[in-house]
CSV table of C-alpha atoms and ligand atoms in Angstrom, one decimal:
chain,number,residue,atom,x,y,z
A,1,UNK,CA,-41.2,-39.4,29.0
A,2,UNK,CA,-39.4,-36.6,30.8
A,3,UNK,CA,-40.4,-38.0,34.2
A,4,UNK,CA,-39.1,-41.5,33.2
A,5,UNK,CA,-35.8,-39.9,32.2
A,6,UNK,CA,-35.5,-38.1,35.6
A,7,UNK,CA,-36.4,-41.3,37.4
A,8,UNK,CA,-33.7,-43.2,35.6
A,9,UNK,CA,-31.2,-40.5,36.5
A,10,UNK,CA,-32.2,-40.7,40.2
A,11,UNK,CA,-31.9,-44.5,40.1
A,12,UNK,CA,-28.5,-44.2,38.6
A,13,UNK,CA,-27.3,-41.5,41.0
A,14,UNK,CA,-27.0,-43.0,44.5
A,15,UNK,CA,-23.9,-45.2,43.9
A,16,UNK,CA,-22.2,-42.4,42.0
A,17,UNK,CA,-23.1,-39.5,44.3
A,18,UNK,CA,-21.7,-40.9,47.5
A,19,UNK,CA,-18.6,-39.0,48.5
A,20,UNK,CA,-15.4,-41.1,48.1
A,21,UNK,CA,-13.0,-41.6,51.0
A,22,UNK,CA,-9.8,-43.6,50.3
A,23,UNK,CA,-7.8,-45.4,52.9
A,24,UNK,CA,-4.1,-46.3,52.4
A,25,UNK,CA,-4.6,-49.8,53.6
A,26,UNK,CA,-7.3,-52.5,53.6
A,27,UNK,CA,-7.3,-52.5,57.4
A,28,UNK,CA,-8.3,-48.9,57.6
A,29,UNK,CA,-10.8,-49.3,54.8
A,30,UNK,CA,-12.5,-52.1,56.8
A,31,UNK,CA,-13.0,-49.8,59.8
A,32,UNK,CA,-13.9,-46.9,57.6
A,33,UNK,CA,-16.6,-48.9,55.9
A,34,UNK,CA,-18.1,-49.9,59.2
A,35,UNK,CA,-18.3,-46.2,60.2
A,36,UNK,CA,-19.3,-44.9,56.7
A,37,UNK,CA,-22.1,-47.3,56.3
A,38,UNK,CA,-24.3,-46.2,53.4
A,39,UNK,CA,-23.2,-42.6,53.6
A,40,UNK,CA,-19.8,-42.8,51.8
A,41,UNK,CA,-18.0,-44.8,49.2
A,42,UNK,CA,-14.8,-46.4,50.7
A,43,UNK,CA,-11.8,-47.5,48.7
A,44,UNK,CA,-8.2,-48.4,49.5
A,45,UNK,CA,-4.8,-48.3,47.9
A,46,UNK,CA,-2.4,-51.0,49.3
A,47,UNK,CA,-3.9,-54.5,49.3
A,48,UNK,CA,-3.5,-56.4,52.6
A,49,UNK,CA,-1.7,-59.2,50.7
A,50,UNK,CA,1.3,-56.8,50.3
A,51,UNK,CA,3.9,-55.6,52.8
A,52,UNK,CA,2.8,-52.0,53.6
A,53,UNK,CA,6.5,-51.1,54.2
A,54,UNK,CA,7.2,-51.9,50.5
A,55,UNK,CA,4.3,-50.9,48.4
A,56,UNK,CA,4.6,-50.8,44.6
A,57,UNK,CA,2.9,-47.6,43.7
A,58,UNK,CA,0.5,-47.8,40.7
A,59,UNK,CA,-0.9,-44.9,38.6
A,60,UNK,CA,-4.4,-46.0,39.6
A,61,UNK,CA,-3.6,-45.1,43.2
A,62,UNK,CA,-3.2,-41.4,42.4
A,63,UNK,CA,-6.3,-41.6,40.1
A,64,UNK,CA,-8.4,-42.8,43.1
A,65,UNK,CA,-7.1,-39.8,45.1
A,66,UNK,CA,-8.1,-37.3,42.4
A,67,UNK,CA,-11.8,-37.9,43.2
A,68,UNK,CA,-11.5,-38.5,46.9
A,69,UNK,CA,-12.9,-36.2,49.5
A,70,UNK,CA,-10.7,-37.6,52.3
A,71,UNK,CA,-7.6,-39.8,52.6
A,72,UNK,CA,-7.2,-42.0,55.7
A,73,UNK,CA,-3.7,-43.1,56.5
A,74,UNK,CA,-1.9,-45.2,59.1
A,75,UNK,CA,0.8,-42.5,59.9
A,76,UNK,CA,4.0,-43.2,61.9
A,77,UNK,CA,5.9,-43.4,58.7
A,78,UNK,CA,4.2,-46.6,57.5
A,79,UNK,CA,2.5,-45.0,54.5
A,80,UNK,CA,4.6,-41.9,53.7
A,81,UNK,CA,4.3,-43.1,50.1
A,82,UNK,CA,0.8,-41.6,50.0
A,83,UNK,CA,2.3,-38.1,50.2
A,84,UNK,CA,3.7,-38.3,46.7
A,85,UNK,CA,0.4,-39.7,45.4
A,86,UNK,CA,-1.5,-36.8,47.0
A,87,UNK,CA,0.9,-34.5,45.1
A,88,UNK,CA,0.4,-36.3,41.9
A,89,UNK,CA,-3.4,-36.2,42.3
A,90,UNK,CA,-3.3,-32.4,42.8
A,91,UNK,CA,-6.2,-32.7,45.2
A,92,UNK,CA,-5.9,-29.9,47.8
A,93,UNK,CA,-8.5,-31.4,50.0
A,94,UNK,CA,-6.1,-34.2,50.9
A,95,UNK,CA,-2.9,-32.3,51.7
A,96,UNK,CA,-1.5,-32.7,55.2
A,97,UNK,CA,-3.2,-30.3,57.6
A,98,UNK,CA,-6.5,-30.2,55.6
A,99,UNK,CA,-9.6,-31.7,57.2
A,100,UNK,CA,-9.6,-34.3,54.4
A,101,UNK,CA,-6.2,-35.7,55.5
A,102,UNK,CA,-6.9,-38.1,58.3
A,103,UNK,CA,-4.1,-39.7,60.3
A,104,UNK,CA,-5.8,-42.7,62.0
A,105,UNK,CA,-3.1,-43.1,64.6
A,106,UNK,CA,-4.1,-40.0,66.5
A,107,UNK,CA,-4.9,-41.0,70.1
A,108,UNK,CA,-3.8,-44.6,69.6
A,109,UNK,CA,-1.6,-46.3,72.2
A,110,UNK,CA,1.7,-46.7,70.4
A,111,UNK,CA,4.5,-49.2,71.2
A,112,UNK,CA,8.3,-48.8,70.6
A,113,UNK,CA,8.3,-45.0,70.5
A,114,UNK,CA,12.0,-44.0,70.4
A,115,UNK,CA,13.0,-42.4,73.7
A,116,UNK,CA,15.5,-40.1,72.0
A,117,UNK,CA,16.2,-38.8,68.6
A,118,UNK,CA,19.6,-40.7,68.2
A,119,UNK,CA,18.2,-44.1,69.2
A,120,UNK,CA,18.1,-46.0,65.9
A,121,UNK,CA,17.8,-49.4,67.5
A,122,UNK,CA,14.3,-49.9,66.2
A,123,UNK,CA,15.6,-49.8,62.6
A,124,UNK,CA,14.7,-47.4,59.9
A,125,UNK,CA,11.2,-48.7,59.0
A,126,UNK,CA,9.7,-47.9,62.5
A,127,UNK,CA,11.3,-44.5,63.1
A,128,UNK,CA,8.3,-43.0,65.0
A,129,UNK,CA,7.2,-46.0,66.9
A,130,UNK,CA,5.6,-49.3,65.9
A,131,UNK,CA,3.1,-48.6,63.1
A,132,UNK,CA,1.3,-51.9,63.3
A,133,UNK,CA,-1.1,-50.6,65.9
A,134,UNK,CA,-4.3,-52.0,64.4
A,135,UNK,CA,-3.2,-55.5,65.7
A,136,UNK,CA,-4.6,-54.4,69.0
A,137,UNK,CA,-8.4,-54.1,68.7
A,138,UNK,CA,-8.4,-51.5,71.4
A,139,UNK,CA,-6.6,-49.3,68.9
A,140,UNK,CA,-9.2,-50.2,66.2
A,141,UNK,CA,-11.8,-48.8,68.5
A,142,UNK,CA,-9.9,-45.5,68.8
A,143,UNK,CA,-9.6,-45.4,65.0
A,144,UNK,CA,-13.4,-46.0,64.7
A,145,UNK,CA,-14.0,-43.1,67.0
A,146,UNK,CA,-11.5,-40.9,65.2
A,147,UNK,CA,-13.2,-41.6,61.9
A,148,UNK,CA,-16.7,-41.0,63.2
A,149,UNK,CA,-15.6,-37.5,64.4
A,150,UNK,CA,-13.6,-36.7,61.2
A,151,UNK,CA,-16.4,-37.9,58.9
A,152,UNK,CA,-18.9,-35.9,60.8
A,153,UNK,CA,-16.9,-32.7,60.4
A,154,UNK,CA,-16.4,-33.3,56.7
A,155,UNK,CA,-20.0,-34.6,56.0
A,156,UNK,CA,-22.2,-33.0,58.7
A,157,UNK,CA,-25.4,-34.1,57.0
A,158,UNK,CA,-24.5,-37.7,57.8
A,159,UNK,CA,-23.4,-37.2,61.4
A,160,UNK,CA,-26.3,-39.1,62.9
A,161,UNK,CA,-25.5,-42.1,60.7
A,162,UNK,CA,-21.8,-42.0,61.6
A,163,UNK,CA,-22.8,-42.0,65.3
A,164,UNK,CA,-25.1,-44.9,64.9
A,165,UNK,CA,-22.5,-46.9,63.0
A,166,UNK,CA,-19.9,-46.1,65.7
A,167,UNK,CA,-22.3,-47.4,68.3
A,168,UNK,CA,-22.8,-50.6,66.4
A,169,UNK,CA,-19.0,-50.9,66.1
A,170,UNK,CA,-18.7,-50.5,69.8
A,171,UNK,CA,-21.3,-53.2,70.4
A,172,UNK,CA,-19.5,-55.6,68.0
A,173,UNK,CA,-16.2,-54.9,69.8
A,174,UNK,CA,-17.7,-55.8,73.2
A,175,UNK,CA,-19.3,-59.0,71.7
A,176,UNK,CA,-16.0,-60.0,70.1
A,177,UNK,CA,-14.1,-59.5,73.4
A,178,UNK,CA,-16.5,-62.0,75.0
A,179,UNK,CA,-16.1,-64.4,72.1
A,180,UNK,CA,-12.3,-64.2,72.0
A,181,UNK,CA,-12.0,-64.5,75.8
A,182,UNK,CA,-11.6,-68.3,76.0
A,183,UNK,CA,-9.0,-68.4,73.2
A,184,UNK,CA,-7.0,-65.5,74.8
A,185,UNK,CA,-7.0,-67.4,78.1
A,186,UNK,CA,-5.3,-70.3,76.3
A,187,UNK,CA,-2.6,-68.1,74.8
A,188,UNK,CA,-1.5,-66.1,77.8
A,189,UNK,CA,2.3,-66.4,78.2
A,190,UNK,CA,2.8,-68.5,75.1
A,191,UNK,CA,6.3,-67.7,73.8
A,192,UNK,CA,6.6,-67.0,70.1
A,193,UNK,CA,9.4,-65.9,67.7
A,194,UNK,CA,8.0,-63.6,65.0
A,195,UNK,CA,9.5,-62.6,61.6
A,196,UNK,CA,8.9,-58.9,61.7
A,197,UNK,CA,8.5,-56.7,64.8
A,198,UNK,CA,4.7,-56.3,64.2
A,199,UNK,CA,3.1,-58.5,66.9
A,200,UNK,CA,3.7,-56.4,70.0
A,201,UNK,CA,0.1,-55.0,69.8
A,202,UNK,CA,-1.4,-58.4,69.3
A,203,UNK,CA,0.6,-59.6,72.2
A,204,UNK,CA,-0.7,-56.8,74.4
A,205,UNK,CA,-4.3,-57.9,73.5
A,206,UNK,CA,-3.8,-61.7,73.5
A,207,UNK,CA,-1.1,-62.2,76.1
A,208,UNK,CA,1.3,-64.1,73.8
A,209,UNK,CA,4.9,-63.4,74.5
A,210,UNK,CA,7.1,-62.4,71.5
A,211,UNK,CA,10.6,-63.1,72.6
A,212,UNK,CA,12.6,-62.4,69.5
A,213,UNK,CA,12.3,-61.5,65.8
A,214,UNK,CA,13.9,-63.3,62.8
A,215,UNK,CA,14.7,-59.9,61.3
A,216,UNK,CA,17.7,-58.4,63.2
A,217,UNK,CA,16.0,-55.0,63.0
A,218,UNK,CA,12.6,-54.2,61.5
A,219,UNK,CA,13.0,-54.2,57.7
A,220,UNK,CA,16.5,-55.8,57.8
A,221,UNK,CA,16.6,-59.3,56.3
A,222,UNK,CA,17.7,-62.2,58.4
A,223,UNK,CA,21.4,-62.8,58.8
A,224,UNK,CA,23.2,-66.1,59.6
A,225,UNK,CA,24.6,-64.9,62.9
A,226,UNK,CA,21.3,-63.4,64.1
A,227,UNK,CA,19.4,-66.5,63.1
A,228,UNK,CA,21.8,-68.6,65.2
A,229,UNK,CA,21.2,-66.4,68.2
A,230,UNK,CA,17.5,-66.7,67.9
A,231,UNK,CA,17.7,-70.5,67.5
A,232,UNK,CA,19.8,-70.6,70.8
A,233,UNK,CA,17.2,-68.4,72.5
A,234,UNK,CA,14.4,-70.7,71.3
A,235,UNK,CA,16.1,-73.7,72.7
A,236,UNK,CA,16.9,-72.0,76.0
A,237,UNK,CA,13.4,-70.7,76.4
A,238,UNK,CA,11.6,-73.7,74.8
A,239,UNK,CA,9.8,-71.6,72.2
A,240,UNK,CA,7.5,-73.8,70.2
A,241,UNK,CA,5.9,-71.3,67.8
A,242,UNK,CA,7.3,-69.1,65.0
A,243,UNK,CA,4.9,-66.5,63.6
A,244,UNK,CA,5.3,-65.3,60.0
A,245,UNK,CA,3.1,-63.3,57.7
A,246,UNK,CA,2.2,-64.5,54.1
A,247,UNK,CA,4.3,-61.7,52.4
A,248,UNK,CA,7.5,-62.7,54.2
A,249,UNK,CA,9.7,-65.6,52.9
A,250,UNK,CA,9.2,-68.9,54.6
A,251,UNK,CA,12.6,-70.5,54.1
A,252,UNK,CA,14.3,-69.0,57.2
A,253,UNK,CA,11.3,-69.7,59.6
A,254,UNK,CA,11.0,-73.3,58.2
A,255,UNK,CA,14.7,-73.9,58.6
A,256,UNK,CA,14.6,-72.6,62.2
A,257,UNK,CA,11.5,-74.7,63.0
A,258,UNK,CA,13.3,-77.8,61.7
A,259,UNK,CA,16.3,-77.1,63.9
A,260,UNK,CA,14.3,-76.4,67.1
A,261,UNK,CA,11.2,-78.6,66.7
A,262,UNK,CA,9.0,-75.5,66.7
A,263,UNK,CA,6.0,-75.0,64.4
A,264,UNK,CA,5.5,-72.2,61.9
A,265,UNK,CA,2.1,-70.6,62.0
A,266,UNK,CA,1.2,-68.1,59.3
A,267,UNK,CA,-1.0,-65.2,60.6
A,268,UNK,CA,-2.7,-62.2,59.0
A,269,UNK,CA,-1.1,-59.0,60.3
A,270,UNK,CA,-3.7,-57.0,58.3
A,271,UNK,CA,-7.1,-57.3,56.6
A,272,UNK,CA,-6.6,-59.1,53.3
A,273,UNK,CA,-3.3,-60.8,54.2
A,274,UNK,CA,-5.1,-64.2,54.1
A,275,UNK,CA,-8.1,-64.8,51.8
A,276,UNK,CA,-10.4,-65.5,54.7
A,277,UNK,CA,-9.5,-62.3,56.5
A,278,UNK,CA,-12.2,-60.2,54.9
A,279,UNK,CA,-12.7,-57.7,57.6
A,280,UNK,CA,-11.2,-56.3,60.8
A,281,UNK,CA,-12.9,-58.7,63.2
A,282,UNK,CA,-12.1,-61.7,61.1
A,283,UNK,CA,-8.4,-60.9,61.4
A,284,UNK,CA,-8.5,-61.6,65.1
A,285,UNK,CA,-10.9,-64.5,64.7
A,286,UNK,CA,-8.5,-66.3,62.3
A,287,UNK,CA,-5.2,-65.4,64.1
A,288,UNK,CA,-6.5,-66.5,67.5
A,289,UNK,CA,-7.9,-69.8,66.0
A,290,UNK,CA,-4.6,-70.5,64.2
A,291,UNK,CA,-2.5,-69.8,67.3
A,292,UNK,CA,-4.7,-71.9,69.6
A,293,UNK,CA,-4.6,-74.7,67.0
A,294,UNK,CA,-0.9,-74.6,66.5
A,295,UNK,CA,-0.2,-74.4,70.2
A,296,UNK,CA,-2.6,-77.2,71.2
A,297,UNK,CA,-2.2,-79.6,68.3
B,1,ZN,ZN1,6.8,-52.8,60.4
């Protein structure tokens, strides 16, 4: 009887006993899950279907952080909202500077970094450089390596597993590069207008050429005069594609497309932004396929 009770307890334990790590975004959770494997439980706060610049904070977010052993954040000002949640959770393991506070952007190659403190030309939502760095898979690889190191320091008993999982991630990365190669070749130099200034990293990877944004500055809604300028530019440069993300309004891009003969293509700027984008690799699979389809068809 006693043995059976202990056995039941052991059976019940594994799911519960895994240390919890919480990512601020679904993107980061996808990479964290790949590195954590069976060693850790991974959860996230902001769903990929929402604009990370404008997250509606829920009480459940702070609750998740109460139990977390580590928080993984994008940094560069994108998810500063997590700081108040960490305060609310009163979890000292997660405060900035603690080993359990992981800024995934460390070591990533960052675009649009302001050259001097007074340069506000990037707008207020990208004050420290462009925070959408996971749209270049090379940065995803840097993040995977960061997480393997940081997880190993926090949970040394699982270090071998984290290293194995990182090796598998690196193999998958190489395989995906091969798979994406033919699509990337078709997209090189293809001019696009994007809604928000978030596709520079994807451009660096895929070779597309974002020539303008519908937002006058990142986070600033379209204006009539700026929209007219972009339409003129599209005509002058024969731009045939407008890229938008599901959480931005479609009225302005559709109107601009109607006036220029361009097509609007909806892409996923993060994991979870489209239902079929269920993990980090799928984000590139889907976006490349949609761009190639829109460009060729
Ligand atoms: Zn942004």
